[in-house]
Amino acid sequence: MTIVLLAVGLVLTVLGADWLVDGASCIARKAGMSEFVVGLTIVGFGTSCPELVVSLAGAFSGNADIAVGNVVGSNIFNVLFILGLTSLLRPVVMTRANRKVDIPLATAVTIFLLVLAMDHTLFGVGHEDGLSRWKGALLLTVFVLYIVHSFRTGKDGTQDAPTSSAGQRPLAVAILMAVAGLAALVFGGNLFVDKATLLARELGVSDKFIAVTVLAGGTSLPELATSLVAVFKGRDQLALGNILGSNVFNILLILGASSLIAPLSFASVTIVDALALLGSMLLLLLWAYTGRRERVDRWEGAVLLLVFGAYYYYLFINL
C-alpha cells in the first residue's frame, strides 16, 4: 500500500505540474503578461506553499532550525539540482531581461539575506546571527516592492502564437486548471514525501539520511515537476521564473513572515551552507554572461549538479 500511495503521489505531482503550466501559460497570454513574470509570481508563490507551511509551523513552534533550514536547503536545491537537471536534459533559454535584471535581482536578494541574517559572523555585529522582527518587516517591505516592480515591468506584447490549444482556452478554464494543478501538485508532493519517508524507515534507513534527502528535496518537488514539465513544453521562461520566483518568495515572504512571528536564529547555518546558497546564485549569474548567453547549456547544468553533489556529500559526511 505504501508503494501504491507513493506512485499515486508521483502521478498527482506530474499531472498537477502539467495542468499548472498549461493554465499559467494561458493566463499569461490572456492578461498580456510575460510567462516569466507569471512564473515568477503566481507559479513561484504556488510552488513555494510547502516551504511556507513548514517554515511558519516551525516559527509558531519556536523551532528556528526548521524554518531557516527549510528555506536555505530549498533555495540551494532549486538552483543547483532543479535548474541543473532541467538544463542538462534540455538547455533553458534566457532573455536579455533575465540576464540584465531578473537573475542579478534574485542574486542581490540572496546577498541581502546573508548580510542581514549573518551580520555577527560577517561583520561582528550583535551577539548572534539571526532575523529579528524588524529585519523580518524589512524583508516583507522589500517583497512588496519586488512584486510591484515585477507586475509593472511584466507586460509582454511580443509573445509567439501558442503552439497548442492551451493558449486558446477561456480564462475561467485556465484559472481552474492552474488552481487544480497547484492543488494536485502540493497534495501529491506531500503524499510522495510522506510515503517515501515511511518506505525508507521500513527499509532501515536512518532518520538523518532521510532528512537530508527525502525531506530536503520534498518541499521542492513542486518546483522540480513544474520546471521539468514547463521546459519540455517549450515554456522555458515559465520554468526559469518559477525557480527564481520561488527563491525570492522563500527569502522575502517566508523568512520575513516567519521572523515576524518569532525571531529566527541562524546559528545552525554554517559558512559552507551560506557559501552553497550564495554560490548557486553566483554560478547562475556567471552562466548568464558566459558560453551561449541566451541559455543555460547542458554543460553548465552538469556543473550545477556536480556542485550540488559535492555539497550533499559534505552534508552526509558531517551528519
mmCIF file of C-alpha atoms in Angstrom:
data_model
loop_
_atom_site.group_PDB
_atom_site.id
_atom_site.type_symbol
_atom_site.label_atom_id
_atom_site.label_comp_id
_atom_site.label_asym_id
_atom_site.label_seq_id
_atom_site.Cartn_x
_atom_site.Cartn_y
_atom_site.Cartn_z
ATOM 1 C CA MET A 1 0.000 0.000 0.000
ATOM 2 C CA THR A 2 2.904 2.365 0.762
ATOM 3 C CA ILE A 3 4.340 1.796 -2.723
ATOM 4 C CA VAL A 4 0.896 2.294 -4.326
ATOM 5 C CA LEU A 5 0.373 5.604 -2.484
ATOM 6 C CA LEU A 6 3.935 6.618 -3.383
ATOM 7 C CA ALA A 7 3.071 6.083 -7.057
ATOM 8 C CA VAL A 8 -0.230 7.983 -6.649
ATOM 9 C CA GLY A 9 1.643 10.928 -5.139
ATOM 10 C CA LEU A 10 4.107 10.946 -8.026
ATOM 11 C CA VAL A 11 1.333 10.785 -10.645
ATOM 12 C CA LEU A 12 -0.591 13.624 -8.972
ATOM 13 C CA THR A 13 2.580 15.720 -8.860
ATOM 14 C CA VAL A 14 3.286 15.244 -12.564
ATOM 15 C CA LEU A 15 -0.341 15.801 -13.626
ATOM 16 C CA GLY A 16 -0.593 18.848 -11.359
ATOM 17 C CA ALA A 17 2.540 20.326 -12.904
ATOM 18 C CA ASP A 18 1.135 19.727 -16.395
ATOM 19 C CA TRP A 19 -2.168 21.460 -15.577
ATOM 20 C CA LEU A 20 -0.433 24.315 -13.760
ATOM 21 C CA VAL A 21 1.943 25.017 -16.670
ATOM 22 C CA ASP A 22 -0.853 24.988 -19.259
ATOM 23 C CA GLY A 23 -3.169 27.087 -17.088
ATOM 24 C CA ALA A 24 -0.470 29.622 -16.158
ATOM 25 C CA SER A 25 0.668 29.955 -19.790
ATOM 26 C CA CYS A 26 -2.895 30.682 -20.886
ATOM 27 C CA ILE A 27 -3.393 33.204 -18.053
ATOM 28 C CA ALA A 28 -0.197 34.974 -19.138
ATOM 29 C CA ARG A 29 -1.452 35.308 -22.712
ATOM 30 C CA LYS A 30 -4.954 36.427 -21.708
ATOM 31 C CA ALA A 31 -3.593 39.026 -19.249
ATOM 32 C CA GLY A 32 -0.878 40.255 -21.612
ATOM 33 C CA MET A 33 1.809 39.307 -19.076
ATOM 34 C CA SER A 34 5.063 37.583 -19.899
ATOM 35 C CA GLU A 35 5.265 33.906 -18.974
ATOM 36 C CA PHE A 36 8.394 34.710 -16.961
ATOM 37 C CA VAL A 37 6.526 37.122 -14.674
ATOM 38 C CA VAL A 38 3.628 34.668 -14.238
ATOM 39 C CA GLY A 39 6.202 32.006 -13.336
ATOM 40 C CA LEU A 40 7.977 34.465 -11.059
ATOM 41 C CA THR A 41 4.844 35.476 -9.153
ATOM 42 C CA ILE A 42 1.788 33.191 -9.417
ATOM 43 C CA VAL A 43 3.588 29.892 -10.070
ATOM 44 C CA GLY A 44 6.572 30.824 -7.888
ATOM 45 C CA PHE A 45 4.286 31.571 -4.938
ATOM 46 C CA GLY A 46 2.193 28.473 -5.534
ATOM 47 C CA THR A 47 5.100 26.062 -5.640
ATOM 48 C CA SER A 48 6.533 27.721 -2.500
ATOM 49 C CA CYS A 49 3.431 26.808 -0.474
ATOM 50 C CA PRO A 50 5.061 23.680 1.069
ATOM 51 C CA GLU A 51 8.028 25.767 2.257
ATOM 52 C CA LEU A 52 5.618 28.412 3.587
ATOM 53 C CA VAL A 53 3.643 25.865 5.632
ATOM 54 C CA VAL A 54 6.770 24.135 7.006
ATOM 55 C CA SER A 55 8.564 27.384 7.912
ATOM 56 C CA LEU A 56 5.530 29.052 9.536
ATOM 57 C CA ALA A 57 4.859 25.876 11.527
ATOM 58 C CA GLY A 58 8.480 25.918 12.673
ATOM 59 C CA ALA A 59 8.223 29.575 13.677
ATOM 60 C CA PHE A 60 4.971 29.036 15.621
ATOM 61 C CA SER A 61 6.520 26.086 17.480
ATOM 62 C CA GLY A 62 9.688 28.063 18.224
ATOM 63 C CA ASN A 63 11.842 25.796 16.079
ATOM 64 C CA ALA A 64 14.008 28.226 14.106
ATOM 65 C CA ASP A 65 16.143 25.431 12.657
ATOM 66 C CA ILE A 66 13.150 24.086 10.716
ATOM 67 C CA ALA A 67 12.089 27.494 9.378
ATOM 68 C CA VAL A 68 15.600 28.577 8.396
ATOM 69 C CA GLY A 69 16.970 25.210 7.270
ATOM 70 C CA ASN A 70 13.920 24.603 5.099
ATOM 71 C CA VAL A 71 14.379 27.847 3.148
ATOM 72 C CA VAL A 72 18.169 27.661 2.825
ATOM 73 C CA GLY A 73 18.044 23.997 1.763
ATOM 74 C CA SER A 74 15.176 24.593 -0.662
ATOM 75 C CA ASN A 75 16.882 27.541 -2.390
ATOM 76 C CA ILE A 76 20.103 25.564 -2.841
ATOM 77 C CA PHE A 77 18.113 22.605 -4.176
ATOM 78 C CA ASN A 78 16.130 24.827 -6.575
ATOM 79 C CA VAL A 79 19.155 26.238 -8.403
ATOM 80 C CA LEU A 80 21.798 23.525 -8.138
ATOM 81 C CA PHE A 81 19.591 20.466 -8.599
ATOM 82 C CA ILE A 82 16.371 21.569 -10.316
ATOM 83 C CA LEU A 83 17.880 24.078 -12.757
ATOM 84 C CA GLY A 84 20.929 21.834 -13.157
ATOM 85 C CA LEU A 85 18.854 18.764 -14.028
ATOM 86 C CA THR A 86 16.415 20.735 -16.187
ATOM 87 C CA SER A 87 19.148 22.369 -18.293
ATOM 88 C CA LEU A 88 21.086 19.088 -18.541
ATOM 89 C CA LEU A 89 18.034 17.421 -20.081
ATOM 90 C CA ARG A 90 17.227 20.428 -22.260
ATOM 91 C CA PRO A 91 19.018 23.825 -22.332
ATOM 92 C CA VAL A 92 16.948 26.557 -20.680
ATOM 93 C CA VAL A 93 16.546 29.717 -22.763
ATOM 94 C CA MET A 94 17.245 33.110 -21.152
ATOM 95 C CA THR A 95 16.186 36.535 -22.356
ATOM 96 C CA ARG A 96 18.172 39.782 -22.191
ATOM 97 C CA ALA A 97 15.912 40.915 -19.324
ATOM 98 C CA ASN A 98 16.734 37.696 -17.434
ATOM 99 C CA ARG A 99 20.460 38.419 -17.757
ATOM 100 C CA LYS A 100 20.320 42.150 -17.058
ATOM 101 C CA VAL A 101 17.604 42.332 -14.375
ATOM 102 C CA ASP A 102 15.983 39.139 -13.107
ATOM 103 C CA ILE A 103 18.998 36.974 -12.252
ATOM 104 C CA PRO A 104 21.039 39.884 -10.756
ATOM 105 C CA LEU A 105 17.978 40.892 -8.701
ATOM 106 C CA ALA A 106 17.493 37.369 -7.309
ATOM 107 C CA THR A 107 21.234 37.243 -6.539
ATOM 108 C CA ALA A 108 21.003 40.605 -4.749
ATOM 109 C CA VAL A 109 18.100 39.301 -2.619
ATOM 110 C CA THR A 110 20.252 36.315 -1.573
ATOM 111 C CA ILE A 111 23.185 38.587 -0.650
ATOM 112 C CA PHE A 112 20.781 40.885 1.221
ATOM 113 C CA LEU A 113 19.561 37.937 3.328
ATOM 114 C CA LEU A 114 23.091 36.798 4.225
ATOM 115 C CA VAL A 115 24.194 40.327 5.165
ATOM 116 C CA LEU A 116 21.046 40.836 7.241
ATOM 117 C CA ALA A 117 20.911 37.427 8.951
ATOM 118 C CA MET A 118 24.624 36.602 9.356
ATOM 119 C CA ASP A 119 25.818 40.046 10.392
ATOM 120 C CA HIS A 120 27.580 38.701 13.508
ATOM 121 C CA THR A 121 29.639 36.143 11.576
ATOM 122 C CA LEU A 122 30.388 38.506 8.694
ATOM 123 C CA PHE A 123 30.825 41.848 10.482
ATOM 124 C CA GLY A 124 30.937 41.103 14.217
ATOM 125 C CA VAL A 125 27.673 42.989 14.778
ATOM 126 C CA GLY A 126 25.344 41.876 17.600
ATOM 127 C CA HIS A 127 25.557 38.743 19.748
ATOM 128 C CA GLU A 128 24.437 36.081 17.248
ATOM 129 C CA ASP A 129 23.285 35.555 13.695
ATOM 130 C CA GLY A 130 19.554 35.737 13.060
ATOM 131 C CA LEU A 131 16.493 37.620 11.896
ATOM 132 C CA SER A 132 14.757 39.874 14.421
ATOM 133 C CA ARG A 133 11.229 41.193 13.924
ATOM 134 C CA TRP A 134 12.427 44.481 12.437
ATOM 135 C CA LYS A 135 14.565 42.559 9.943
ATOM 136 C CA GLY A 136 11.514 40.456 9.063
ATOM 137 C CA ALA A 137 9.495 43.632 8.469
ATOM 138 C CA LEU A 138 12.317 44.903 6.227
ATOM 139 C CA LEU A 139 12.255 41.673 4.193
ATOM 140 C CA LEU A 140 8.479 41.952 3.752
ATOM 141 C CA THR A 141 8.808 45.586 2.650
ATOM 142 C CA VAL A 142 11.339 44.590 0.003
ATOM 143 C CA PHE A 143 8.983 41.767 -1.013
ATOM 144 C CA VAL A 144 6.134 44.222 -1.683
ATOM 145 C CA LEU A 145 8.454 46.443 -3.752
ATOM 146 C CA TYR A 146 9.659 43.375 -5.671
ATOM 147 C CA ILE A 147 6.107 42.283 -6.547
ATOM 148 C CA VAL A 148 5.105 45.800 -7.632
ATOM 149 C CA HIS A 149 8.215 46.012 -9.823
ATOM 150 C CA SER A 150 7.523 42.578 -11.353
ATOM 151 C CA PHE A 151 3.964 43.407 -12.384
ATOM 152 C CA ARG A 152 4.845 46.903 -13.635
ATOM 153 C CA THR A 153 7.541 45.507 -15.927
ATOM 154 C CA GLY A 154 5.735 42.283 -16.759
ATOM 155 C CA LYS A 155 3.652 43.313 -19.750
ATOM 156 C CA ASP A 156 4.680 41.435 -22.869
ATOM 157 C CA GLY A 157 3.172 42.051 -26.250
ATOM 158 C CA THR A 158 5.779 40.087 -28.192
ATOM 159 C CA GLN A 159 4.883 36.526 -27.265
ATOM 160 C CA ASP A 160 4.741 33.962 -30.021
ATOM 161 C CA ALA A 161 1.479 32.366 -31.012
ATOM 162 C CA PRO A 162 0.552 29.443 -28.770
ATOM 163 C CA THR A 163 1.837 26.098 -30.012
ATOM 164 C CA SER A 164 -1.068 24.147 -28.554
ATOM 165 C CA SER A 165 -4.717 24.546 -27.593
ATOM 166 C CA ALA A 166 -3.588 25.622 -24.096
ATOM 167 C CA GLY A 167 -3.417 29.252 -25.137
ATOM 168 C CA GLN A 168 -6.903 29.152 -26.677
ATOM 169 C CA ARG A 169 -8.804 28.113 -23.554
ATOM 170 C CA PRO A 170 -11.247 30.562 -21.871
ATOM 171 C CA LEU A 171 -9.715 32.477 -18.972
ATOM 172 C CA ALA A 172 -12.022 30.825 -16.409
ATOM 173 C CA VAL A 173 -10.910 27.367 -17.588
ATOM 174 C CA ALA A 174 -7.246 28.428 -17.448
ATOM 175 C CA ILE A 175 -7.633 29.701 -13.875
ATOM 176 C CA LEU A 176 -9.425 26.488 -12.872
ATOM 177 C CA MET A 177 -6.637 24.421 -14.451
ATOM 178 C CA ALA A 178 -3.948 26.401 -12.637
ATOM 179 C CA VAL A 179 -5.704 26.120 -9.254
ATOM 180 C CA ALA A 180 -6.471 22.403 -9.704
ATOM 181 C CA GLY A 181 -2.931 21.785 -10.909
ATOM 182 C CA LEU A 182 -1.448 23.603 -7.923
ATOM 183 C CA ALA A 183 -3.679 21.651 -5.504
ATOM 184 C CA ALA A 184 -2.706 18.328 -7.107
ATOM 185 C CA LEU A 185 0.943 19.396 -7.105
ATOM 186 C CA VAL A 186 1.031 20.248 -3.383
ATOM 187 C CA PHE A 187 -1.119 17.298 -2.270
ATOM 188 C CA GLY A 188 0.735 14.838 -4.488
ATOM 189 C CA GLY A 189 4.104 16.174 -3.365
ATOM 190 C CA ASN A 190 3.186 15.848 0.317
ATOM 191 C CA LEU A 191 1.837 12.320 -0.241
ATOM 192 C CA PHE A 192 5.013 11.341 -2.084
ATOM 193 C CA VAL A 193 7.278 12.709 0.669
ATOM 194 C CA ASP A 194 5.261 11.077 3.462
ATOM 195 C CA LYS A 195 5.247 7.647 1.821
ATOM 196 C CA ALA A 196 8.866 7.879 0.694
ATOM 197 C CA THR A 197 9.840 8.648 4.302
ATOM 198 C CA LEU A 198 7.774 5.722 5.589
ATOM 199 C CA LEU A 199 9.248 3.375 2.988
ATOM 200 C CA ALA A 200 12.797 4.491 3.821
ATOM 201 C CA ARG A 201 12.210 3.822 7.513
ATOM 202 C CA GLU A 202 10.783 0.388 6.749
ATOM 203 C CA LEU A 203 13.985 -0.342 4.807
ATOM 204 C CA GLY A 204 16.064 0.643 7.858
ATOM 205 C CA VAL A 205 17.402 3.977 6.534
ATOM 206 C CA SER A 206 18.397 6.417 9.292
ATOM 207 C CA ASP A 207 16.296 9.489 10.092
ATOM 208 C CA LYS A 208 19.265 11.793 9.432
ATOM 209 C CA PHE A 209 19.731 10.341 5.956
ATOM 210 C CA ILE A 210 16.009 10.766 5.283
ATOM 211 C CA ALA A 211 16.143 14.386 6.497
ATOM 212 C CA VAL A 212 18.894 15.445 4.089
ATOM 213 C CA THR A 213 17.470 13.548 1.104
ATOM 214 C CA VAL A 214 13.712 12.911 1.026
ATOM 215 C CA LEU A 215 12.620 15.818 3.231
ATOM 216 C CA ALA A 216 15.165 18.340 1.929
ATOM 217 C CA GLY A 217 14.069 17.799 -1.660
ATOM 218 C CA GLY A 218 10.464 17.060 -0.782
ATOM 219 C CA THR A 219 9.292 20.640 -0.308
ATOM 220 C CA SER A 220 10.958 21.488 -3.647
ATOM 221 C CA LEU A 221 9.168 18.688 -5.506
ATOM 222 C CA PRO A 222 6.516 21.105 -6.908
ATOM 223 C CA GLU A 223 9.273 23.339 -8.348
ATOM 224 C CA LEU A 224 11.035 20.287 -9.819
ATOM 225 C CA ALA A 225 7.926 18.895 -11.510
ATOM 226 C CA THR A 226 6.757 22.302 -12.758
ATOM 227 C CA SER A 227 10.162 23.261 -14.183
ATOM 228 C CA LEU A 228 10.677 19.944 -15.971
ATOM 229 C CA VAL A 229 7.183 19.970 -17.493
ATOM 230 C CA ALA A 230 7.494 23.660 -18.480
ATOM 231 C CA VAL A 231 10.834 23.155 -20.284
ATOM 232 C CA PHE A 232 9.650 20.084 -22.182
ATOM 233 C CA LYS A 233 6.577 22.054 -23.258
ATOM 234 C CA GLY A 234 8.851 24.821 -24.546
ATOM 235 C CA ARG A 235 7.897 27.193 -21.704
ATOM 236 C CA ASP A 236 11.468 27.964 -20.628
ATOM 237 C CA GLN A 237 10.562 31.386 -19.222
ATOM 238 C CA LEU A 238 7.896 29.836 -17.007
ATOM 239 C CA ALA A 239 10.469 27.330 -15.701
ATOM 240 C CA LEU A 240 13.159 29.944 -15.015
ATOM 241 C CA GLY A 241 10.623 32.338 -13.488
ATOM 242 C CA ASN A 242 9.354 29.542 -11.249
ATOM 243 C CA ILE A 243 12.847 28.812 -9.879
ATOM 244 C CA LEU A 244 13.857 32.451 -9.348
ATOM 245 C CA GLY A 245 10.417 33.394 -8.036
ATOM 246 C CA SER A 246 10.382 30.519 -5.569
ATOM 247 C CA ASN A 247 13.805 31.535 -4.216
ATOM 248 C CA VAL A 248 12.789 35.169 -3.814
ATOM 249 C CA PHE A 249 9.451 34.224 -2.187
ATOM 250 C CA ASN A 250 11.267 31.858 0.184
ATOM 251 C CA ILE A 251 13.622 34.604 1.376
ATOM 252 C CA LEU A 252 11.484 37.736 1.386
ATOM 253 C CA LEU A 253 7.999 36.391 2.157
ATOM 254 C CA ILE A 254 8.554 33.152 4.079
ATOM 255 C CA LEU A 255 11.531 34.196 6.224
ATOM 256 C CA GLY A 256 10.084 37.697 6.569
ATOM 257 C CA ALA A 257 6.719 36.408 7.834
ATOM 258 C CA SER A 258 8.309 33.676 9.984
ATOM 259 C CA SER A 259 10.649 36.133 11.751
ATOM 260 C CA LEU A 260 7.708 38.460 12.477
ATOM 261 C CA ILE A 261 6.041 35.572 14.310
ATOM 262 C CA ALA A 262 9.205 34.751 16.256
ATOM 263 C CA PRO A 263 12.820 35.935 15.806
ATOM 264 C CA LEU A 264 14.813 33.317 13.895
ATOM 265 C CA SER A 265 18.312 32.221 14.842
ATOM 266 C CA PHE A 266 20.766 31.417 12.048
ATOM 267 C CA ALA A 267 23.115 29.578 14.407
ATOM 268 C CA SER A 268 22.522 26.301 12.546
ATOM 269 C CA VAL A 269 23.554 27.824 9.192
ATOM 270 C CA THR A 270 27.256 27.123 8.649
ATOM 271 C CA ILE A 271 29.662 29.025 6.431
ATOM 272 C CA VAL A 272 29.508 26.097 3.989
ATOM 273 C CA ASP A 273 25.691 26.379 3.833
ATOM 274 C CA ALA A 274 25.951 30.136 3.234
ATOM 275 C CA LEU A 275 28.584 29.624 0.531
ATOM 276 C CA ALA A 276 26.414 26.977 -1.175
ATOM 277 C CA LEU A 277 23.418 29.344 -1.102
ATOM 278 C CA LEU A 278 25.373 32.312 -2.452
ATOM 279 C CA GLY A 279 27.475 30.194 -4.819
ATOM 280 C CA SER A 280 24.414 28.709 -6.509
ATOM 281 C CA MET A 281 23.187 32.191 -7.471
ATOM 282 C CA LEU A 282 26.643 33.428 -8.469
ATOM 283 C CA LEU A 283 27.032 30.419 -10.775
ATOM 284 C CA LEU A 284 23.696 31.214 -12.413
ATOM 285 C CA LEU A 285 24.786 34.855 -12.778
ATOM 286 C CA LEU A 286 28.055 33.650 -14.339
ATOM 287 C CA TRP A 287 26.186 31.381 -16.785
ATOM 288 C CA ALA A 288 24.184 34.426 -17.901
ATOM 289 C CA TYR A 289 27.382 36.009 -19.244
ATOM 290 C CA THR A 290 29.441 33.023 -20.397
ATOM 291 C CA GLY A 291 29.074 30.438 -23.157
ATOM 292 C CA ARG A 292 25.922 30.873 -25.204
ATOM 293 C CA ARG A 293 24.387 33.762 -23.328
ATOM 294 C CA GLU A 294 20.857 33.120 -24.491
ATOM 295 C CA ARG A 295 20.536 29.905 -22.490
ATOM 296 C CA VAL A 296 21.784 27.689 -19.671
ATOM 297 C CA ASP A 297 23.603 24.957 -21.610
ATOM 298 C CA ARG A 298 23.874 21.271 -20.764
ATOM 299 C CA TRP A 299 27.477 21.542 -19.572
ATOM 300 C CA GLU A 300 26.501 24.421 -17.300
ATOM 301 C CA GLY A 301 23.671 22.301 -15.909
ATOM 302 C CA ALA A 302 26.184 19.486 -15.341
ATOM 303 C CA VAL A 303 28.414 21.861 -13.340
ATOM 304 C CA LEU A 304 25.440 22.874 -11.165
ATOM 305 C CA LEU A 305 24.704 19.187 -10.481
ATOM 306 C CA LEU A 306 28.356 18.497 -9.626
ATOM 307 C CA VAL A 307 28.373 21.366 -7.106
ATOM 308 C CA PHE A 308 25.092 20.031 -5.690
ATOM 309 C CA GLY A 309 26.645 16.564 -5.351
ATOM 310 C CA ALA A 310 29.716 17.995 -3.594
ATOM 311 C CA TYR A 311 27.542 19.942 -1.145
ATOM 312 C CA TYR A 312 25.384 16.915 -0.326
ATOM 313 C CA TYR A 313 28.491 14.782 0.105
ATOM 314 C CA TYR A 314 29.668 17.331 2.674
ATOM 315 C CA LEU A 315 26.283 17.070 4.442
ATOM 316 C CA PHE A 316 26.445 13.268 4.522
ATOM 317 C CA ILE A 317 29.946 13.042 5.985
ATOM 318 C CA ASN A 318 29.019 15.620 8.620
ATOM 319 C CA LEU A 319 25.772 14.039 9.772
#
